[in-house]
Every structure is written in structure tokens, then in C-alpha cells.
Tab-separated table of C-alpha atoms in Angstrom:
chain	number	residue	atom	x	y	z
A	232	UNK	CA	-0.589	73.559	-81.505
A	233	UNK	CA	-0.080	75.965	-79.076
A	234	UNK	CA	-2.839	78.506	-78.702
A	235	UNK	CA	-5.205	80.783	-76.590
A	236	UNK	CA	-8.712	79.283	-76.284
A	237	UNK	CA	-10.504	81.394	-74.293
A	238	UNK	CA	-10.416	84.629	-72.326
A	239	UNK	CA	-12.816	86.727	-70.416
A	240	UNK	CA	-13.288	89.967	-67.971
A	241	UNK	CA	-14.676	89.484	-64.875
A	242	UNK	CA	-15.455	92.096	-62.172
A	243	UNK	CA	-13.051	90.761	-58.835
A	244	UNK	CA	-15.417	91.634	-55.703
A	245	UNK	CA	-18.153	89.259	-57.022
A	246	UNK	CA	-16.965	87.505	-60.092
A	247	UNK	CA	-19.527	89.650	-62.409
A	248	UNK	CA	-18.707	88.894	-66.043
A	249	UNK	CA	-18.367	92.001	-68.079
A	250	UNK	CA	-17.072	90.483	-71.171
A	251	UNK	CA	-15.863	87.458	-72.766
A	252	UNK	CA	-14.713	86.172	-76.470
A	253	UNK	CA	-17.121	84.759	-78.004
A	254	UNK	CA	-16.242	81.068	-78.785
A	255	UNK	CA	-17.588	77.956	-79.524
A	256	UNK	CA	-14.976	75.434	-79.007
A	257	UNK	CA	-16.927	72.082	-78.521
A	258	UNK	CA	-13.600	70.212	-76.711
A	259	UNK	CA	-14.439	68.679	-73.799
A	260	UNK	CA	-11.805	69.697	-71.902
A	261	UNK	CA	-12.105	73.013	-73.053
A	262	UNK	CA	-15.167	73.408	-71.472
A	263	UNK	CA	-14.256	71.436	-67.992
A	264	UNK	CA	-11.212	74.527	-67.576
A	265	UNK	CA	-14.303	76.986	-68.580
A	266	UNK	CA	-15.721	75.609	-65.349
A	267	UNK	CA	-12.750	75.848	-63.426
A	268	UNK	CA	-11.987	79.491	-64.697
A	269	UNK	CA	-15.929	80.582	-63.455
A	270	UNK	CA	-15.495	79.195	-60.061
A	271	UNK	CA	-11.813	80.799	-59.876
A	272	UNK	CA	-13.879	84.201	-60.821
A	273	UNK	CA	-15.938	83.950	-57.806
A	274	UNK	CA	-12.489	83.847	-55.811
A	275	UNK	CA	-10.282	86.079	-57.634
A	276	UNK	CA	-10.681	88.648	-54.341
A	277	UNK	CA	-9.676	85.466	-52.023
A	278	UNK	CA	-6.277	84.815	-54.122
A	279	UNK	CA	-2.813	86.307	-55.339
A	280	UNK	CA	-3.178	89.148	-58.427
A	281	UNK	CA	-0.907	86.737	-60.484
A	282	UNK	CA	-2.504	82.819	-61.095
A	283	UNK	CA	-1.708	79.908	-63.214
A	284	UNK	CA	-3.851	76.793	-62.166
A	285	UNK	CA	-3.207	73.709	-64.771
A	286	UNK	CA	-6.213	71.347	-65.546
A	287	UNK	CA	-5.056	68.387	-67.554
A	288	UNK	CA	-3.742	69.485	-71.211
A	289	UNK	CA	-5.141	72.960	-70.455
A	290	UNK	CA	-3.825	75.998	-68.447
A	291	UNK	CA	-6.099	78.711	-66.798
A	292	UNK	CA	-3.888	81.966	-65.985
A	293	UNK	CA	-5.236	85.618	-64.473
A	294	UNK	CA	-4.451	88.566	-63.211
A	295	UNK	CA	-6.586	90.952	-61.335
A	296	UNK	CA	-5.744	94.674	-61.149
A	297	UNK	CA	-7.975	97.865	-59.487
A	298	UNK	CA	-10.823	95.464	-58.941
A	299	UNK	CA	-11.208	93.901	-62.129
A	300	UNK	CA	-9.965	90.446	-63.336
A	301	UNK	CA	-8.545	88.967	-66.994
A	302	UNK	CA	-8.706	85.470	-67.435
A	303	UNK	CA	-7.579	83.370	-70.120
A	304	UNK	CA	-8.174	79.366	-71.410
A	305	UNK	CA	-5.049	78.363	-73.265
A	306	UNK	CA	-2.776	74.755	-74.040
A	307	UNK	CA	-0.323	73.699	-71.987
A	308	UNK	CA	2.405	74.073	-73.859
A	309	UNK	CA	1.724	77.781	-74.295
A	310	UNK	CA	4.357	79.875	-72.849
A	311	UNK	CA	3.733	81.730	-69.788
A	312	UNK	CA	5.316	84.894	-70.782
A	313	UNK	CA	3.010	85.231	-73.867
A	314	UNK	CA	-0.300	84.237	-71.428
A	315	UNK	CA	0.284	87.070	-69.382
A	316	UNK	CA	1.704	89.512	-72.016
A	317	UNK	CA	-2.228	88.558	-73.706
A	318	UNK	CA	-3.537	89.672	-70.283
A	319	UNK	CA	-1.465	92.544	-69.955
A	320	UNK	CA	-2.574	93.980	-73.604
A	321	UNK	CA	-6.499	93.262	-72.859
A	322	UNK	CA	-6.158	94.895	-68.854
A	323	UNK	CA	-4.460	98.161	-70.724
A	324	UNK	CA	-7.280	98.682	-73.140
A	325	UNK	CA	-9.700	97.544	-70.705
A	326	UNK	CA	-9.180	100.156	-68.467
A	327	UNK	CA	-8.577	102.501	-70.859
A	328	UNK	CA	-11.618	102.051	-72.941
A	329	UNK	CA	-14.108	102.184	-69.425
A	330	UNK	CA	-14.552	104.340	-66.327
A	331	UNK	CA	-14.655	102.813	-63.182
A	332	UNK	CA	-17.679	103.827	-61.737
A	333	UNK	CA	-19.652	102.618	-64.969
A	334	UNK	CA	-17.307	99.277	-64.300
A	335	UNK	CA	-18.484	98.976	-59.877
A	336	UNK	CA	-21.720	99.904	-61.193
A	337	UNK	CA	-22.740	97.272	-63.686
A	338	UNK	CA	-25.834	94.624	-62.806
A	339	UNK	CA	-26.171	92.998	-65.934
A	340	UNK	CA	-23.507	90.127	-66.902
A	341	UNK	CA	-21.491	90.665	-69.958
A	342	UNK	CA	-22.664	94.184	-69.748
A	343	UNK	CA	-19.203	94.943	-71.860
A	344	UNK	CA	-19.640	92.581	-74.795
A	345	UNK	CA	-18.376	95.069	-77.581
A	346	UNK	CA	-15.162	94.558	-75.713
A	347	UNK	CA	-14.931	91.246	-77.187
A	348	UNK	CA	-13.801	92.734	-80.505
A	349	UNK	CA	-10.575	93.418	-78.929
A	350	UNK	CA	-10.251	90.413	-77.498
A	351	UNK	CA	-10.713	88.461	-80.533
A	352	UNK	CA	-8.081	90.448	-82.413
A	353	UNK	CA	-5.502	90.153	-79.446
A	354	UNK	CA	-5.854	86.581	-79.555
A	355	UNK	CA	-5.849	86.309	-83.230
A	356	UNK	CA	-2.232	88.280	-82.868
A	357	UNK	CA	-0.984	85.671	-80.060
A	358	UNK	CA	-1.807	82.757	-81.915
A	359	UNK	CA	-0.225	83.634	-84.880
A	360	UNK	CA	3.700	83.907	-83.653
A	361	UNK	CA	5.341	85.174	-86.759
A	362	UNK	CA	2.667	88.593	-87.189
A	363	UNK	CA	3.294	88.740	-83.113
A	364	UNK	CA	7.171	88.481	-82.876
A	365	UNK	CA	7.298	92.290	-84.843
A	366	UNK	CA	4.554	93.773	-82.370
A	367	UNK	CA	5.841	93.242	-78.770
A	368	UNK	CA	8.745	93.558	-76.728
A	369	UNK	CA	8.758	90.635	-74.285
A	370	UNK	CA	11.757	91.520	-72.255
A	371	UNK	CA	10.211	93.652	-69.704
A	372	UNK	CA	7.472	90.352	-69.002
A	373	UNK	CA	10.253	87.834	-69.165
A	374	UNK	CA	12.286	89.711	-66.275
A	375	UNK	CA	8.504	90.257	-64.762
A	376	UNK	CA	8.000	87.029	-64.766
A	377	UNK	CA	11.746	85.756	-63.291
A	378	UNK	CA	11.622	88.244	-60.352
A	379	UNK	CA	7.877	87.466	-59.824
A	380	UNK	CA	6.357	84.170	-60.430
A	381	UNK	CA	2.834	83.096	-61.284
A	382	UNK	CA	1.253	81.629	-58.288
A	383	UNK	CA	0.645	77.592	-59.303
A	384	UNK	CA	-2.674	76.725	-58.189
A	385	UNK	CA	-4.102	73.276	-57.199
A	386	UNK	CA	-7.510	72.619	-57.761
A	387	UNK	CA	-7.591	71.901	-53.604
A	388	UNK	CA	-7.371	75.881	-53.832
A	389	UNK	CA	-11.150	75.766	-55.364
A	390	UNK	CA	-13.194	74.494	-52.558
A	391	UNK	CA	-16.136	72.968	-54.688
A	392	UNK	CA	-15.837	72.583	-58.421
A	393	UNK	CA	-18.239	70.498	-60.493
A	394	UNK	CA	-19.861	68.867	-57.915
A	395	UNK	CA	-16.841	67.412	-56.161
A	396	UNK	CA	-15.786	68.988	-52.321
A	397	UNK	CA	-11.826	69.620	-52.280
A	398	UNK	CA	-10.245	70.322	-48.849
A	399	UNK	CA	-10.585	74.380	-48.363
A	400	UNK	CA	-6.824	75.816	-47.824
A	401	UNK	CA	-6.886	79.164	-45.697
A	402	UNK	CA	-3.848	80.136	-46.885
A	403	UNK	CA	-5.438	82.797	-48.641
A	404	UNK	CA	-7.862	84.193	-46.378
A	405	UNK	CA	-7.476	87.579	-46.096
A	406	UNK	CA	-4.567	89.106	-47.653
A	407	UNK	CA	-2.628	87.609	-50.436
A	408	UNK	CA	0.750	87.417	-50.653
A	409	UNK	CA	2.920	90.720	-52.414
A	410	UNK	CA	-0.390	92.850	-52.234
A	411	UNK	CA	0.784	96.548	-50.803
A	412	UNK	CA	-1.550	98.986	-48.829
A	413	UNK	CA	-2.892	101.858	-50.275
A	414	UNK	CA	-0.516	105.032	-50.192
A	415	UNK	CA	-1.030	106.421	-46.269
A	416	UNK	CA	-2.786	109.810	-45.896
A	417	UNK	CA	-2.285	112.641	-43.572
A	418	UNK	CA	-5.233	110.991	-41.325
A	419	UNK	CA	-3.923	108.222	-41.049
A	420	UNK	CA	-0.329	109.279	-39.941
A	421	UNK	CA	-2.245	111.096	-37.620
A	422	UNK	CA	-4.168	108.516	-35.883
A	423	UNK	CA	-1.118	106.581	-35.902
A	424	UNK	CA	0.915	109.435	-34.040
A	425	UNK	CA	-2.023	109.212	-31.636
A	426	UNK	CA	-1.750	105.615	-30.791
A	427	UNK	CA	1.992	105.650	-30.075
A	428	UNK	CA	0.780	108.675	-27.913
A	429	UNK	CA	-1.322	106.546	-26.031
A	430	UNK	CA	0.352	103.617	-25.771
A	431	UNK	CA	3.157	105.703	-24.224
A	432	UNK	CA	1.057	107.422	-21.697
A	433	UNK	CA	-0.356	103.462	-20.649
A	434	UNK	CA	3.531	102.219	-20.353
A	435	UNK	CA	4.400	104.845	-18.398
A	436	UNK	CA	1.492	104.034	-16.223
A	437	UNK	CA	2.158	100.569	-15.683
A	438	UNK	CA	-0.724	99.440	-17.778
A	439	UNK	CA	-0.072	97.457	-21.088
A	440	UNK	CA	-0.043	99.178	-24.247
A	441	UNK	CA	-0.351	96.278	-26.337
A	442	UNK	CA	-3.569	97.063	-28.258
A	443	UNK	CA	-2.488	100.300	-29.366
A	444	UNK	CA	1.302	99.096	-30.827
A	445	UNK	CA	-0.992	96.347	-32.355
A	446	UNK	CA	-2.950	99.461	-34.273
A	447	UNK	CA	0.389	101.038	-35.497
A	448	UNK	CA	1.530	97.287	-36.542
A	449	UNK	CA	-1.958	96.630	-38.417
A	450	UNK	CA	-2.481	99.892	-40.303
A	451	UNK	CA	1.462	99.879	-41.623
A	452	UNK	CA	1.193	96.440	-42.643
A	453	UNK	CA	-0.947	93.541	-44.579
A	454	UNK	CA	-1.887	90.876	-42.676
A	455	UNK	CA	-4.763	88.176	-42.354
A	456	UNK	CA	-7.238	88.780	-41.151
A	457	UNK	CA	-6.779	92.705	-40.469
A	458	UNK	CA	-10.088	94.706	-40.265
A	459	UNK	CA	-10.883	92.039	-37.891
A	460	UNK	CA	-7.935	92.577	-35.975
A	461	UNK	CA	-8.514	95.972	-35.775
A	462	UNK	CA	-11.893	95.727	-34.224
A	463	UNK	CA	-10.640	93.211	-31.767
A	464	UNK	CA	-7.812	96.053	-30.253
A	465	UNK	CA	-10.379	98.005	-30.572
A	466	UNK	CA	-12.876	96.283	-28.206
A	467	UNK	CA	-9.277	95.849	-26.004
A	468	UNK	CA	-8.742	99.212	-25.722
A	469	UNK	CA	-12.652	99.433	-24.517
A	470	UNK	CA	-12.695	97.176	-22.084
A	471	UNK	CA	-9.282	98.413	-20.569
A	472	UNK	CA	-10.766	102.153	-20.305
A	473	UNK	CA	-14.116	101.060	-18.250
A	474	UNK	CA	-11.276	98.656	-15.902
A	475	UNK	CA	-9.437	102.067	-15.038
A	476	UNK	CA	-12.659	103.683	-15.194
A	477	UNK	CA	-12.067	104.929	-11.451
A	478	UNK	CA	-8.281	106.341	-11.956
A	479	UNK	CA	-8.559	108.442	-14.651
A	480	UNK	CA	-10.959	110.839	-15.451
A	481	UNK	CA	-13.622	111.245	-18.087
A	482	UNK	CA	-11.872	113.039	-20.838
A	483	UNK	CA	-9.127	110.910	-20.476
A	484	UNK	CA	-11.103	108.130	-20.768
A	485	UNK	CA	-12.771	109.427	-23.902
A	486	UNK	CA	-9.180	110.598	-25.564
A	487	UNK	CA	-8.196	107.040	-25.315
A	488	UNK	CA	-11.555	105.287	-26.816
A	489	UNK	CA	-11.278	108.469	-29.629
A	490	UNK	CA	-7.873	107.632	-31.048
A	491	UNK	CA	-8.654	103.797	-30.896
A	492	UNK	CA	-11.614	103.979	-32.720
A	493	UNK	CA	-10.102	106.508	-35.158
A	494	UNK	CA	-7.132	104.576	-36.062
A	495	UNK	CA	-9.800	101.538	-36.201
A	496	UNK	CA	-11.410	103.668	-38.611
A	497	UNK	CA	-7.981	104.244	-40.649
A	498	UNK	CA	-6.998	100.705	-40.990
A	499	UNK	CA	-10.338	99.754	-42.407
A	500	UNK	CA	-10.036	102.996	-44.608
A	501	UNK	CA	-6.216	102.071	-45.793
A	502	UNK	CA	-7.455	98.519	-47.702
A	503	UNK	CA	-4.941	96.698	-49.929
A	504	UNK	CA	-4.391	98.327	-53.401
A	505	UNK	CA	-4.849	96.615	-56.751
A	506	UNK	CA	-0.562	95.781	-58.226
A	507	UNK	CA	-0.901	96.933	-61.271
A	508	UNK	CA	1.917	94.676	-63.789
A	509	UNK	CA	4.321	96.681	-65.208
A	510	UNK	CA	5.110	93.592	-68.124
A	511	UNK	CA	5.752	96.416	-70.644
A	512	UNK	CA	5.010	99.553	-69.826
């Protein structure tokens, strides 16, 4: 029969768990994809906001949204557009129900277990098809789910599980793939006015303006590896002012190193945002 098993709340920067249903589902494989689903919590920030990862007869799906993830334990056979519809219902009154200071804030594990109450009675709903068909509009998800796939994870994608090393893919470090930057403020299309500015000025002057178009390029767009980029034009752009140290003068020398290490400061300020799903809303 096809059915959600488990399903938990986890915090996305650390894998903190805020809240979980409380099962007791002896299965041995059951509890195998529970490991699977804590390690993927401890990697949620490393991966794409939309994951299936299949472990045997079992399938482990999650989304993460404004820094918190949903996970869920359910059969195979379960359909995907009803495993992320589940998620979708328990991220809306998650968020709802909690501020997100108290959320960043929390020590304790599980420090949200009254939230399990809702999870119980979502999951009672999606395993029982006929109450559920009445209640939801799975349309929206369906075309969600068309236009944008669940990423299918391996268990290579893991690193360590259970004891056993699996080749590390770095496919993932840094940005994952789909995830926008945060909207752009007035700073920031500031600094990046600068740059161009200054990256002019060095064309025109025969030296190469490479490290500030590389600033422009990182704080308009998500790539691997970014803040680290960033600091690296950065450190360019320093070591290029104390080389022309002796034709220019000091304030234009200190204009240059200002506007690099302000639009340094505006691509580490402009981080990815959190997609939230729009399955149904």
C-alpha cells in the first residue's frame, strides 16, 4: 500500500531538527531511509531546494524554503505529486504557525514538537485517497512538477552514510542549480555602477579591467563558488593598485580599492534566496 511513513522539519544551515511525527514503525528499511534522510539534513544547504533520493522500496523527498527544510519517508510507489503536495501543506503552516527569528534561534532539537500534531493529521489525509481527492487541487503541483522536476539523488551524493565512504560529487558545491539571488538593492546597483566606472577608467588606460567586469558578472549572477570569487578580484584589484602605485596618485588609488571592496561587500551581502514552491498557491 502506498503511504507516507515518515516526515520531519529540519532547520537547513545545520540540519537542527525542530520537529518530527512521532512514529514507531519497526521496518527495517524504514529505519535505514531514516538514516539516509538525517545525513541528507546535514546537507540540505549543499543541494537543490527540490530532492527525491530512492533507497530500495522506499523514497526520501524534500524541499527546503527560507532556511528551513521538510522531509518526508514514504513507499515507492507513492506518487510524486502527492509527496510534495504533503510538503507543500506542512512548509505553509510551518511558516505560518512560527517566526523566524524564534526558528534561527532555536538550540534545543525538536524544539517544535507540538508541530507534530499537524503533521500527523496531514499524513493521516494523504494516506487516505478518497477523504484527500475532495480537499486539494493538484493541478497547479502536477504542472509544478512537469516544468520543474525533482532532482533524483544517488546515494554517491551523501558522502558517508552508515559507515560506508561513497565518492563525494562537487557538483553541488556552492550554488545549486535554479536558486535566484536575492532582489538587488539601491547599494548594490551602486557599487556595481562603480565597478563598470572603474573598469572603464583601467581600459582606457591600457591596464586590464578584468577583476572589476568579474565583480559586475559575480554579484548579477549565481555561481560556484562566489563569495570566494569575490574575495579573489578583490585581492586582484589590490595587488594591481600597489603595481601602479607610482602613476597614479593616492586618492585614486584609494577610489579604486573603495569600490572593490564595496562591491566585495555587496556580493557577499546579495546571497541566494530561499524558492519558495508555488504547488498551489
Amino acid at each position: 500500500m502506498s503511504m507516507v511513513l515518515f516526515a520531519s522539519v529540519v532547520r537547513v544551515r545545520d540540519g537542527l531538527p525542530l520537529s518530527a511525527s512521532t512514529d514507531y514503525e519497526q521496518d527495517r528499511g524504514v529505519q535505514e531511509s531514516k538514516k539516509y534522510l538525517k545525513t541528507l539534513s546535514k546537507k540540505l544547504s549543499q543541494l537543490p531546494d527540490r530532492c527525491t533520493l530512492k533507497t530500495g522500496q522506499y523514497n526520501i523527498n524534500f524541499t527546503s524554503s527560507l532556511g528551513v527544510g521538510y522531509m518526508m519517508v514514504c513507499m515507492e510507489s507513492y506518487p510524486s505529486v502527492l509527496a510534495f503536495s504533503f510538503l507543500d501543506e506542512l512548509q505553509r503552516e510551518f511558516i505560518v504557525s512560527y517566526d523566524t527569528k524564534r526558528i534561527s534561534s532555536a538550540v534545543r532539537p525538536y524544539s517544535f514538537i507540538d508541530f507534530d500534531n499537524f503533521i500527523q493529521k496531514t499524513k493521516h489525509r494523504y494516506n487516505s485517497p478518497r477523504s484527500l481527492s475532495t480537499k486539494i487541487n493538484l493541478a497547479d503541483m502536477q504542472t509544478e512538477i512537469k516544468l520543474r522536476p525533482p532532482y533524483q539523488l544517488s546515494t554517491s551524493d551523501l558522502g558517508t552514510v552508515n559507515g560506508f565512504a561513497h565518492q563525494s560529487t562537487s557538483k553541488y558545491k556552492g550554488i545549486a542549480p535554479n536558486q535566484m539571488l536575492e532582489p538587488v538593492t539601491l547599494a548594490g546597483i551602486v557599487s556595481c555602477m562603480l565597478s563598470l566606472l572603474c573598469g572603464s577608467l583601467n581600459l582606457i588606460r591600457g591596464v586590464h579591467a578584468i577583476e572589476s567586469i568579474l565583480q559586475c558578472y559575480l554579484f548579477a549572477f549565481c555561481t560556484s563558488w562566489r563569495n570566494m570569487k569575490s574575495c579573489l578580484s578583490f585581492g586582484l584589484i589590490c595587488l594591481c593598485s600597489m603595481y601602479l602605485y607610482e602613476l597614479r596618485n593616492m586618492w585614486q588609488l584609494l577610489f579604486h580599492v573603495t569600490v572593490g571592496a564595496f562591491t566585495t561587500l555587496q556580493i557577499r551581502l546579495r546571497q541566494p534566496q530561499g524558492k519558495t514552491p508555488d504547488y498551489n498557491v
